[in-house]
Coordinates of C-alpha atoms in Angstrom, one line a residue:
X1 CA -68.2 -147.7 17.9
X2 CA -65.9 -145.0 19.2
X3 CA -62.2 -145.6 19.4
X4 CA -61.1 -146.7 22.8
X5 CA -57.7 -145.4 24.1
X6 CA -56.1 -147.4 26.8
X7 CA -53.7 -145.5 29.0
X8 CA -51.4 -147.7 31.1
X9 CA -50.3 -146.7 34.6
X10 CA -46.9 -145.3 35.2
X11 CA -45.7 -146.0 38.7
X12 CA -42.5 -144.0 38.5
X13 CA -42.5 -140.7 40.5
X14 CA -43.4 -137.6 38.5
X15 CA -41.7 -134.3 38.9
X16 CA -43.0 -130.8 39.5
X17 CA -42.9 -128.3 36.6
X18 CA -40.8 -125.1 36.9
X19 CA -43.7 -123.3 38.5
X20 CA -47.0 -124.6 40.1
X21 CA -49.4 -123.0 42.6
X22 CA -47.3 -119.9 42.7
X23 CA -44.2 -121.9 43.8
X24 CA -40.9 -122.2 42.0
X25 CA -39.5 -125.7 41.7
X26 CA -36.8 -125.1 39.2
X27 CA -33.4 -126.4 40.3
X28 CA -34.9 -128.3 43.3
X29 CA -34.9 -132.1 43.8
X30 CA -38.5 -133.2 44.0
X31 CA -40.7 -136.1 43.5
X32 CA -44.5 -136.5 43.0
X33 CA -46.2 -139.8 43.8
X34 CA -49.5 -140.4 42.1
X35 CA -51.2 -142.9 44.4
X36 CA -53.7 -144.2 41.9
X37 CA -50.8 -145.5 39.9
X38 CA -49.1 -147.3 42.7
X39 CA -49.9 -150.9 43.6
X40 CA -49.6 -150.6 47.3
X41 CA -51.5 -151.1 50.6
X42 CA -53.3 -147.8 51.0
X43 CA -55.7 -149.1 53.6
X44 CA -53.1 -149.4 56.2
X45 CA -51.0 -146.4 55.2
X46 CA -48.1 -148.7 54.4
X47 CA -45.4 -146.1 54.1
X48 CA -42.7 -148.7 53.0
X49 CA -44.6 -149.5 49.8
X50 CA -45.7 -145.9 49.0
X51 CA -42.3 -144.3 49.5
X52 CA -40.3 -147.2 48.0
X53 CA -39.8 -145.2 44.8
X54 CA -38.2 -142.2 46.5
X55 CA -34.5 -142.9 47.2
X56 CA -33.1 -141.8 50.5
X57 CA -36.3 -142.2 52.5
X58 CA -36.2 -144.2 55.7
X59 CA -39.4 -145.4 57.4
X60 CA -40.1 -146.3 61.0
X61 CA -43.0 -148.5 62.0
X62 CA -43.7 -148.1 65.7
X63 CA -46.9 -150.2 65.4
X64 CA -48.7 -151.8 62.5
X65 CA -51.8 -149.6 62.4
X66 CA -50.3 -147.0 60.0
X67 CA -52.0 -144.3 62.1
X68 CA -48.7 -142.4 62.2
X69 CA -46.4 -142.1 59.1
X70 CA -42.8 -141.8 60.2
X71 CA -40.5 -140.9 57.4
X72 CA -37.0 -139.3 57.3
X73 CA -34.6 -138.4 54.5
X74 CA -30.8 -138.4 54.1
X75 CA -30.1 -140.0 57.5
X76 CA -32.4 -137.7 59.5
X77 CA -34.7 -139.1 62.2
X78 CA -38.0 -140.5 60.9
X79 CA -39.7 -139.8 64.3
X80 CA -43.2 -138.7 63.3
X81 CA -41.6 -137.0 60.2
X82 CA -40.4 -134.2 62.5
X83 CA -37.4 -133.2 60.3
X84 CA -39.9 -132.4 57.5
X85 CA -42.3 -129.6 56.9
X86 CA -45.5 -131.8 56.8
X87 CA -48.6 -130.4 55.1
X88 CA -52.0 -131.4 53.9
X89 CA -53.2 -129.4 50.8
X90 CA -50.4 -126.9 51.6
X91 CA -51.5 -126.4 55.2
X92 CA -49.5 -127.3 58.3
X93 CA -50.6 -130.5 60.1
X94 CA -48.0 -130.9 62.8
X95 CA -48.5 -129.9 66.4
X96 CA -46.2 -126.9 66.2
X97 CA -44.0 -126.3 63.2
X98 CA -41.0 -125.1 65.3
X99 CA -41.5 -126.1 69.0
X100 CA -43.0 -129.5 68.6
X101 CA -43.0 -130.5 64.9
X102 CA -44.3 -134.1 65.3
X103 CA -47.0 -135.2 62.9
X104 CA -49.5 -137.2 65.0
X105 CA -52.0 -136.9 62.2
X106 CA -51.8 -138.2 58.7
X107 CA -54.6 -138.4 56.1
X108 CA -55.7 -141.9 55.0
X109 CA -53.9 -142.7 51.8
X110 CA -57.1 -143.8 50.2
X111 CA -58.1 -140.1 50.2
X112 CA -54.8 -138.9 48.8
X113 CA -54.3 -138.0 45.1
X114 CA -50.6 -137.2 45.2
X115 CA -47.7 -136.9 47.6
X116 CA -45.2 -134.1 46.9
X117 CA -41.7 -134.2 48.4
X118 CA -39.2 -131.4 48.0
X119 CA -35.8 -132.0 49.5
X120 CA -33.6 -129.4 51.3
X121 CA -34.2 -126.8 48.6
X122 CA -37.7 -126.3 50.1
X123 CA -36.3 -124.3 53.0
X124 CA -36.8 -121.0 51.3
X125 CA -40.4 -121.2 50.2
X126 CA -41.9 -123.5 52.9
X127 CA -39.8 -123.4 56.0
X128 CA -36.3 -123.9 57.4
X129 CA -36.6 -127.6 58.0
X130 CA -33.5 -129.7 57.1
X131 CA -35.5 -132.5 55.6
X132 CA -37.6 -130.4 53.2
X133 CA -41.3 -130.4 52.6
X134 CA -43.8 -133.3 52.5
X135 CA -47.3 -132.4 51.2
X136 CA -50.3 -134.7 51.0
X137 CA -52.7 -133.5 48.2
X138 CA -56.2 -134.9 48.7
X139 CA -58.5 -136.1 46.0
X140 CA -61.0 -133.8 44.2
X141 CA -63.7 -134.4 41.6
X142 CA -63.1 -131.8 38.8
X143 CA -65.3 -133.1 35.9
X144 CA -68.5 -135.0 36.9
X145 CA -71.5 -133.3 38.6
X146 CA -71.6 -136.3 41.0
X147 CA -69.3 -139.2 41.8
X148 CA -69.1 -141.8 44.5
X149 CA -66.2 -144.0 45.6
X150 CA -66.2 -146.8 48.2
X151 CA -63.3 -149.0 49.3
X152 CA -64.0 -151.7 51.9
X153 CA -61.4 -154.0 53.3
X154 CA -61.1 -156.8 55.8
X155 CA -57.9 -158.4 56.8
X156 CA -55.9 -160.3 59.4
X157 CA -56.0 -159.6 63.1
X158 CA -59.5 -158.2 62.9
X159 CA -58.9 -155.5 60.4
X160 CA -62.1 -153.8 59.1
X161 CA -61.8 -150.6 57.0
X162 CA -64.2 -148.6 55.0
X163 CA -63.6 -145.5 52.9
X164 CA -66.5 -143.7 51.3
X165 CA -66.3 -140.5 49.3
X166 CA -68.6 -138.4 47.1
X167 CA -67.8 -135.3 45.1
X168 CA -68.8 -133.3 42.1
X169 CA -68.7 -130.1 40.1
X170 CA -71.9 -128.2 39.3
X171 CA -71.8 -124.8 37.5
X172 CA -69.5 -122.7 39.7
X173 CA -69.5 -125.0 42.7
X174 CA -67.2 -127.9 43.5
X175 CA -67.4 -130.2 46.5
X176 CA -65.8 -133.3 48.0
X177 CA -66.6 -135.2 51.1
X178 CA -65.1 -138.4 52.5
X179 CA -65.2 -140.6 55.7
X180 CA -62.6 -143.2 56.6
X181 CA -63.1 -145.6 59.5
X182 CA -60.8 -148.4 60.4
X183 CA -60.3 -150.8 63.4
X184 CA -58.2 -153.8 64.2
X185 CA -57.1 -156.0 67.1
X186 CA -53.4 -155.6 66.2
X187 CA -50.6 -158.1 65.7
X188 CA -49.5 -157.9 69.3
X189 CA -51.7 -158.5 72.3
X190 CA -53.3 -155.3 73.8
X191 CA -52.8 -153.4 70.6
X192 CA -56.3 -152.8 69.2
X193 CA -57.2 -149.4 67.7
X194 CA -60.1 -147.5 66.2
X195 CA -59.6 -144.6 63.8
X196 CA -62.0 -142.2 62.0
X197 CA -61.2 -139.4 59.6
X198 CA -63.7 -137.1 58.0
X199 CA -63.0 -134.3 55.4
X200 CA -65.2 -131.8 53.7
X201 CA -64.3 -129.4 50.8
X202 CA -66.3 -126.7 49.1
X203 CA -65.2 -124.4 46.3
X204 CA -66.9 -121.5 44.5
X205 CA -65.5 -120.1 41.3
X206 CA -66.3 -116.3 41.3
X207 CA -65.0 -115.9 37.8
X208 CA -62.7 -117.5 35.4
X209 CA -59.8 -115.9 37.2
X210 CA -60.9 -116.0 40.8
X211 CA -62.0 -118.8 43.2
X212 CA -62.5 -119.3 46.9
X213 CA -62.7 -122.5 48.9
X214 CA -62.9 -123.9 52.4
X215 CA -62.1 -127.3 53.8
X216 CA -62.2 -129.0 57.2
X217 CA -60.7 -132.2 58.5
X218 CA -61.8 -133.9 61.7
X219 CA -59.9 -137.0 62.8
X220 CA -59.7 -139.1 65.9
X221 CA -58.0 -142.3 66.9
X222 CA -57.6 -144.3 70.0
X223 CA -54.9 -147.0 70.3
X224 CA -54.1 -149.5 73.0
X225 CA -50.4 -149.6 73.7
X226 CA -48.8 -152.9 74.5
X227 CA -45.6 -153.3 76.6
X228 CA -44.4 -154.2 80.0
X229 CA -41.7 -156.6 78.7
X230 CA -38.2 -157.0 79.8
X231 CA -35.6 -157.7 77.1
X232 CA -35.6 -161.4 77.9
X233 CA -39.4 -161.6 77.7
X234 CA -39.4 -159.7 74.4
X235 CA -36.8 -162.0 72.9
X236 CA -38.8 -165.0 74.0
X237 CA -42.1 -163.8 72.5
X238 CA -42.3 -160.3 71.0
X239 CA -46.1 -160.6 70.6
X240 CA -46.9 -160.9 74.3
X241 CA -47.9 -157.9 76.4
X242 CA -48.2 -157.3 80.1
X243 CA -49.9 -153.9 79.9
X244 CA -53.7 -154.0 79.3
X245 CA -54.5 -150.5 80.6
X246 CA -52.3 -148.2 78.5
X247 CA -54.0 -146.0 75.9
X248 CA -53.1 -143.3 73.5
X249 CA -55.5 -140.9 71.6
X250 CA -55.3 -138.1 69.2
X251 CA -58.3 -135.9 68.3
X252 CA -57.2 -133.6 65.5
X253 CA -58.9 -130.7 63.6
X254 CA -57.5 -128.8 60.6
X255 CA -59.4 -126.1 58.8
X256 CA -58.5 -123.6 56.1
X257 CA -59.8 -121.1 53.6
X258 CA -58.1 -120.6 50.3
X259 CA -58.3 -117.6 47.8
X260 CA -56.9 -117.7 44.3
X261 CA -56.9 -115.0 41.7
X262 CA -55.2 -114.0 38.5
X263 CA -54.7 -110.3 38.7
X264 CA -53.6 -110.3 35.1
X265 CA -51.8 -112.5 32.7
X266 CA -48.5 -112.1 34.6
X267 CA -49.5 -111.9 38.2
X268 CA -51.1 -114.7 40.3
X269 CA -52.1 -114.4 44.0
X270 CA -52.9 -117.1 46.6
X271 CA -53.9 -116.6 50.2
X272 CA -54.4 -119.4 52.7
X273 CA -55.9 -118.8 56.2
X274 CA -55.6 -122.0 58.3
X275 CA -55.8 -123.3 61.8
X276 CA -55.3 -126.4 63.9
X277 CA -57.0 -127.6 67.1
X278 CA -55.8 -130.9 68.5
X279 CA -54.8 -133.0 71.5
X280 CA -52.4 -135.7 72.4
X281 CA -53.8 -137.8 75.2
X282 CA -52.2 -140.8 77.0
X283 CA -53.1 -142.8 80.1
X284 CA -51.4 -145.9 81.5
X285 CA -49.4 -147.8 84.0
X286 CA -45.9 -146.5 83.3
X287 CA -43.8 -148.2 85.9
X288 CA -40.7 -150.2 84.9
X289 CA -41.2 -153.3 82.9
X290 CA -40.3 -155.6 85.8
X291 CA -43.1 -154.2 87.9
X292 CA -46.4 -156.1 87.3
X293 CA -49.6 -154.2 86.6
X294 CA -51.8 -156.4 88.9
X295 CA -54.7 -155.9 91.2
X296 CA -53.7 -155.1 94.8
X297 CA -55.3 -157.7 97.1
X298 CA -55.6 -155.1 99.9
X299 CA -57.7 -152.7 97.8
X300 CA -59.0 -155.2 95.2
X301 CA -58.1 -152.6 92.6
X302 CA -55.4 -151.8 90.1
X303 CA -52.9 -149.0 90.8
X304 CA -53.7 -145.5 89.7
X305 CA -52.5 -144.7 86.2
X306 CA -50.5 -141.7 84.9
X307 CA -52.4 -139.2 82.7
X308 CA -50.7 -136.8 80.3
X309 CA -52.3 -134.4 77.8
X310 CA -51.2 -131.8 75.3
X311 CA -53.6 -129.2 73.8
X312 CA -52.7 -127.4 70.5
X313 CA -54.3 -124.2 69.2
X314 CA -52.6 -122.8 66.0
X315 CA -53.6 -120.1 63.5
X316 CA -51.9 -118.7 60.5
X317 CA -52.1 -117.0 57.1
X318 CA -49.8 -117.6 54.2
X319 CA -49.6 -115.5 51.0
X320 CA -47.9 -116.7 47.8
X321 CA -47.5 -114.8 44.6
X322 CA -45.9 -115.3 41.3
X323 CA -45.0 -112.5 38.9
X324 CA -43.9 -113.2 35.3
X325 CA -41.9 -110.5 33.5
X326 CA -39.8 -110.1 30.4
X327 CA -36.0 -109.6 30.6
X328 CA -34.4 -109.6 27.2
X329 CA -36.0 -112.2 25.1
X330 CA -37.0 -114.6 27.8
X331 CA -39.7 -114.6 30.5
X332 CA -38.6 -114.6 34.1
X333 CA -40.5 -115.8 37.2
X334 CA -40.5 -114.1 40.6
X335 CA -42.2 -116.0 43.5
X336 CA -42.6 -114.2 46.8
X337 CA -44.8 -114.1 49.8
X338 CA -45.3 -113.7 53.5
X339 CA -46.4 -116.0 56.4
X340 CA -47.8 -115.1 59.8
X341 CA -48.2 -118.0 62.3
X342 CA -49.0 -118.5 66.0
X343 CA -49.0 -121.8 67.9
X344 CA -50.1 -122.3 71.5
X345 CA -49.4 -125.5 73.4
X346 CA -50.6 -126.4 76.9
X347 CA -48.8 -129.4 78.3
X348 CA -50.2 -131.3 81.3
X349 CA -48.1 -134.2 82.7
X350 CA -48.0 -136.6 85.7
X351 CA -51.7 -136.5 86.5
X352 CA -53.0 -139.1 89.0
X353 CA -55.6 -141.0 87.1
X354 CA -58.2 -143.6 88.0
X355 CA -57.7 -147.4 88.5
X356 CA -59.9 -148.2 85.5
X357 CA -58.8 -150.2 82.4
X358 CA -60.5 -148.3 79.6
X359 CA -59.5 -144.9 78.0
X360 CA -60.3 -142.8 81.0
X361 CA -58.6 -139.3 81.2
X362 CA -60.3 -138.4 84.5
X363 CA -58.1 -137.1 87.3
X364 CA -58.1 -137.6 91.1
X365 CA -55.9 -134.6 91.6
X366 CA -54.4 -131.9 89.4
X367 CA -51.5 -132.4 87.1
X368 CA -48.0 -132.1 88.7
X369 CA -46.6 -130.5 85.6
X370 CA -48.4 -127.7 83.8
X371 CA -46.6 -125.9 81.0
X372 CA -47.5 -123.3 78.4
X373 CA -45.6 -122.7 75.2
X374 CA -46.2 -120.0 72.5
X375 CA -44.6 -119.7 69.1
X376 CA -45.1 -116.5 67.1
X377 CA -43.6 -116.5 63.6
X378 CA -43.4 -114.0 60.7
X379 CA -41.6 -115.1 57.5
X380 CA -40.8 -113.3 54.3
X381 CA -39.6 -115.2 51.3
X382 CA -38.7 -114.6 47.6
X383 CA -37.1 -116.5 44.8
X384 CA -36.4 -115.4 41.3
X385 CA -35.8 -117.6 38.3
X386 CA -33.5 -115.8 35.9
X387 CA -33.6 -117.5 32.5
X388 CA -30.3 -116.7 30.9
X389 CA -31.3 -118.7 27.9
X390 CA -34.3 -120.9 27.2
X391 CA -32.3 -123.9 28.6
X392 CA -30.3 -122.4 31.4
X393 CA -31.7 -120.7 34.5
X394 CA -30.4 -119.5 37.8
X395 CA -32.7 -119.2 40.8
X396 CA -31.4 -117.2 43.8
X397 CA -33.6 -116.9 46.9
X398 CA -33.9 -115.6 50.4
X399 CA -36.1 -116.2 53.4
X400 CA -36.3 -114.2 56.6
X401 CA -37.7 -115.9 59.7
X402 CA -38.7 -114.0 62.9
X403 CA -39.6 -116.4 65.7
X404 CA -40.6 -115.5 69.2
X405 CA -40.8 -118.5 71.6
X406 CA -42.0 -118.3 75.2
X407 CA -42.5 -120.9 77.9
X408 CA -43.8 -120.7 81.4
X409 CA -45.5 -122.9 84.0
X410 CA -44.7 -125.5 86.7
X411 CA -42.4 -128.5 86.5
X412 CA -43.7 -130.0 89.7
X413 CA -45.9 -128.9 92.7
X414 CA -43.0 -128.9 95.2
X415 CA -40.8 -126.5 93.3
X416 CA -43.6 -124.4 91.9
X417 CA -43.5 -122.2 88.8
X418 CA -40.4 -121.3 86.9
X419 CA -39.8 -117.9 85.4
X420 CA -41.0 -117.2 81.9
X421 CA -38.4 -117.9 79.3
X422 CA -38.3 -116.1 76.0
X423 CA -36.2 -116.6 72.9
X424 CA -36.3 -114.3 69.9
X425 CA -34.7 -115.2 66.6
X426 CA -34.2 -113.3 63.4
X427 CA -32.8 -115.7 60.8
X428 CA -32.0 -114.9 57.2
X429 CA -31.7 -118.0 54.9
X430 CA -30.1 -117.9 51.5
X431 CA -30.2 -120.3 48.6
X432 CA -29.3 -120.8 45.0
X433 CA -30.6 -123.2 42.4
X434 CA -29.4 -124.0 38.8
X435 CA -31.0 -125.9 36.0
X436 CA -29.9 -126.8 32.5
X437 CA -32.3 -128.5 30.1
X438 CA -31.3 -131.1 27.6
X439 CA -34.4 -132.0 25.7
X440 CA -36.5 -134.1 28.1
X441 CA -33.7 -134.3 30.7
X442 CA -32.0 -131.7 32.8
X443 CA -29.1 -131.1 35.1
X444 CA -30.0 -129.4 38.4
X445 CA -28.1 -128.1 41.4
X446 CA -29.2 -126.4 44.6
X447 CA -27.7 -125.2 47.9
X448 CA -30.0 -123.8 50.6
X449 CA -29.5 -122.9 54.2
X450 CA -31.6 -124.5 56.9
X451 CA -32.1 -124.3 60.7
X452 CA -34.1 -125.9 63.5
X453 CA -35.1 -123.9 66.5
X454 CA -34.7 -125.6 69.9
X455 CA -37.7 -127.7 70.8
X456 CA -40.1 -127.3 73.8
X457 CA -38.4 -130.3 75.3
X458 CA -35.0 -128.4 75.2
X459 CA -36.5 -125.5 77.0
X460 CA -37.8 -127.4 80.1
X461 CA -35.6 -129.9 82.0
X462 CA -37.1 -133.3 82.5
X463 CA -35.7 -133.5 86.1
X464 CA -35.3 -130.7 88.7
X465 CA -31.5 -131.2 88.9
X466 CA -31.0 -130.9 85.2
X467 CA -29.8 -127.5 83.9
X468 CA -30.4 -126.0 80.5
X469 CA -27.7 -123.8 78.9
X470 CA -29.1 -120.3 78.9
X471 CA -27.1 -119.8 75.6
X472 CA -28.6 -122.8 73.9
X473 CA -28.4 -122.3 70.2
X474 CA -30.6 -123.4 67.3
X475 CA -29.4 -126.1 65.0
X476 CA -28.2 -124.7 61.7
X477 CA -26.7 -125.9 58.5
X478 CA -27.4 -126.3 54.8
X479 CA -28.4 -128.8 52.1
X480 CA -26.6 -129.1 48.7
X481 CA -27.8 -131.2 45.7
X482 CA -26.3 -132.0 42.2
X483 CA -28.2 -134.3 39.9
X484 CA -29.3 -135.4 36.5
X485 CA -32.9 -136.4 35.8
X486 CA -35.5 -136.9 33.1
X487 CA -37.1 -139.3 30.6
X488 CA -35.2 -140.9 27.7
X489 CA -37.2 -142.1 24.7
X490 CA -40.3 -142.7 26.9
X491 CA -39.1 -145.9 28.5
X492 CA -36.3 -144.8 30.8
X493 CA -37.2 -142.5 33.8
X494 CA -34.3 -141.6 36.1
X495 CA -33.0 -139.2 38.7
X496 CA -29.5 -139.7 39.9
X497 CA -28.0 -137.1 42.4
X498 CA -25.4 -136.6 45.1
X499 CA -26.1 -134.6 48.3
X500 CA -24.3 -133.0 51.2
X501 CA -26.1 -132.1 54.4
X502 CA -24.4 -130.1 57.2
X503 CA -26.2 -130.2 60.6
X504 CA -24.5 -128.1 63.3
X505 CA -25.3 -127.3 67.0
X506 CA -27.0 -130.6 67.7
X507 CA -28.5 -130.5 71.2
X508 CA -27.5 -133.1 73.9
X509 CA -26.5 -133.5 77.6
X510 CA -23.2 -133.1 79.4
X511 CA -22.6 -134.7 82.8
X512 CA -21.1 -132.2 85.3
X513 CA -20.4 -132.0 89.0
X514 CA -22.7 -130.0 91.2
X515 CA -19.6 -128.7 92.9
X516 CA -16.2 -129.5 91.4
X517 CA -14.6 -129.1 94.9
X518 CA -17.1 -131.6 96.4
X519 CA -17.6 -134.5 94.1
X520 CA -19.6 -136.4 96.7
X521 CA -22.5 -134.1 96.1
X522 CA -23.1 -135.9 92.8
X523 CA -23.6 -134.6 89.2
X524 CA -26.3 -133.0 87.1
X525 CA -27.0 -133.1 83.4
X526 CA -26.2 -129.9 81.5
X527 CA -28.3 -129.7 78.3
X528 CA -26.4 -127.7 75.6
X529 CA -25.1 -127.8 72.0
X530 CA -22.9 -130.8 71.6
X531 CA -21.8 -131.4 68.1
X532 CA -21.9 -131.2 64.3
X533 CA -22.7 -133.8 61.8
X534 CA -22.4 -134.2 58.1
X535 CA -24.5 -136.5 55.9
X536 CA -23.5 -137.1 52.4
X537 CA -24.4 -139.7 49.8
X538 CA -26.0 -140.7 46.5
X539 CA -29.7 -140.9 45.7
X540 CA -30.6 -142.8 42.6
X541 CA -33.9 -143.9 41.0
X542 CA -34.0 -145.7 37.7
X543 CA -37.2 -147.1 36.0
X544 CA -37.1 -149.1 32.7
X545 CA -40.4 -149.8 30.9
X546 CA -39.4 -153.1 29.2
X547 CA -42.5 -153.4 27.1
X548 CA -42.3 -149.9 25.8
X549 CA -38.6 -150.3 25.1
X550 CA -39.4 -153.4 23.1
X551 CA -42.4 -151.6 21.4
X552 CA -45.0 -154.1 22.6
X553 CA -46.8 -152.0 25.3
X554 CA -50.1 -151.8 23.4
X555 CA -51.0 -155.5 23.5
X556 CA -49.2 -156.3 26.7
X557 CA -49.3 -153.2 28.9
X558 CA -46.5 -152.0 31.1
X559 CA -43.8 -154.2 32.5
X560 CA -41.6 -152.0 34.7
X561 CA -38.3 -152.8 36.4
X562 CA -37.1 -150.1 38.9
X563 CA -34.4 -149.6 41.4
X564 CA -34.5 -147.0 44.2
X565 CA -31.0 -146.9 45.6
X566 CA -29.3 -144.7 48.1
X567 CA -25.9 -144.6 49.8
X568 CA -25.8 -142.5 53.0
X569 CA -22.7 -141.7 55.0
X570 CA -23.5 -139.9 58.2
X571 CA -20.9 -139.1 60.8
X572 CA -20.1 -136.7 63.6
X573 CA -17.4 -134.2 62.8
X574 CA -17.5 -132.8 66.3
X575 CA -19.1 -134.5 69.3
X576 CA -18.0 -133.5 72.8
X577 CA -19.0 -135.8 75.7
X578 CA -18.3 -135.8 79.4
X579 CA -18.6 -138.8 81.7
X580 CA -17.8 -139.3 85.4
X581 CA -15.1 -141.8 86.4
X582 CA -16.4 -144.7 88.4
X583 CA -13.4 -144.8 90.8
X584 CA -12.2 -142.4 93.5
X585 CA -11.5 -139.6 93.1
X586 CA -14.4 -138.8 90.8
X587 CA -13.3 -136.9 87.8
X588 CA -15.0 -135.6 84.6
X589 CA -13.6 -137.3 81.6
X590 CA -13.9 -135.3 78.4
X591 CA -13.9 -136.9 75.0
X592 CA -14.6 -136.0 71.4
X593 CA -16.4 -138.7 69.5
X594 CA -15.8 -137.2 66.1
X595 CA -16.0 -139.9 63.4
X596 CA -18.8 -141.8 65.1
X597 CA -21.9 -142.6 63.1
X598 CA -25.0 -140.6 63.5
X599 CA -28.0 -142.1 65.3
X600 CA -31.0 -143.0 63.2
X601 CA -29.0 -142.9 59.9
X602 CA -29.2 -146.2 58.0
X603 CA -26.0 -148.2 57.5

């Protein structure tokens, strides 16, 4: 009988090596979650369980379906992970990386092999986002000619889920295909949903040094949206719902082609061509909560519903290279590349829909609001790891972003079209990382600049009387990290660090008089840059394998005790506000709310 080796699961986050996939990770705070090692609810994409071992992550749950994963870091908003550069297999999956960076799509976690998270130091190699990069790496079969996996789940509130995957490797070919389908009635009334996600991957290895692959993801979900409650009704029974005709749906398509080659022993090249075609659809009765959605006795029908729809069409190509060279007695690493990207969004709002109750996007007359947004982006980036000794390295880096954003269209039918708006940015970003190795532990530090372009919603006023500052600026700032991490004697896994995040030029609204000499004419909202915030704190993860520490892991397996802790202090250092006095004569009251806590940051 052959010797059987039992390998126990390690649920602690792993960390990226110095270089991987032509990317430099030296000196950057990062975590890698291997989902097969985590005892969590993957069926429902339960983000609280999955991200529990990454300190500083906050999670929103807008509804219990798990169709959208909302995570934020370091006190930033978790809203559809929009402060992060979200990717699937290294490819963008948000609606528009700059203008509308919300991730309406997420892969089913049953299909995910690992989750990679790189904090603010990711801004140089991935994009300028303040939160860093979040990448979902899907499963692959790399050894067997054929494998099949099925996971089938039933649960409370009518949950039925099935995940089926097959894959294999035969000669020079590799393939992987999965389908995930899930439905439930939901915890609240009028909250049922149906979701489907299909993915196909095919790879051909041209030689030992070169391979090419293609993959395609098709996903769609439809979700009923409960609501129609006043505060008193919600406090009395939060599970009730007075809206039966409100729906939300997201068809999403992501496709990419990938080329990898080793030019020689010191030079690797990767090229990804990718695209996204998606929609965001909603239809419903959107009147105030105190207005009942009931059948009109005169017409014997419900009221017409509001219809909104976004269409997304994105294309891009990203090249990453790594060059290894000798400098003195040590080998150095240079990672560099280029990215070209274009995203087009068509936004249709305030359509007059039917009186039906199902998911019906048909219109009785054209949309009142029709807008078009285009983002064109070219980015150049480079980082070099200078190894001064075998233990100590310095990694300076630079990224240059050219972003051209345009918008045009019609806010409403009465006022007609507004003139085309165009914003061109040329933004250099600098960063510096340090790392010092101590056996199986290391000290790391990083400081990297970041910025966030104004969003589509900042370019178009929600009301005709609102005015947008023509000199509206992008948010800018930087992330800084200092930490100590590693493994001690095989039983202690830890990462303890401090951080400082500066976030300037936050966008908001100022209330101003239409005419200072005639206050009776009322006021308007002036959308402009308001304030600056700073987030600072401690992020700490400690995992102790008790059985390994006691030397009894072979007969008893792993018994881990872990603590994922963070302390986040987020405050405004500059926050100008203006309000109108409620007594005659009307006056603008100017205040500065410096010292106030930042919204969305945990306390």
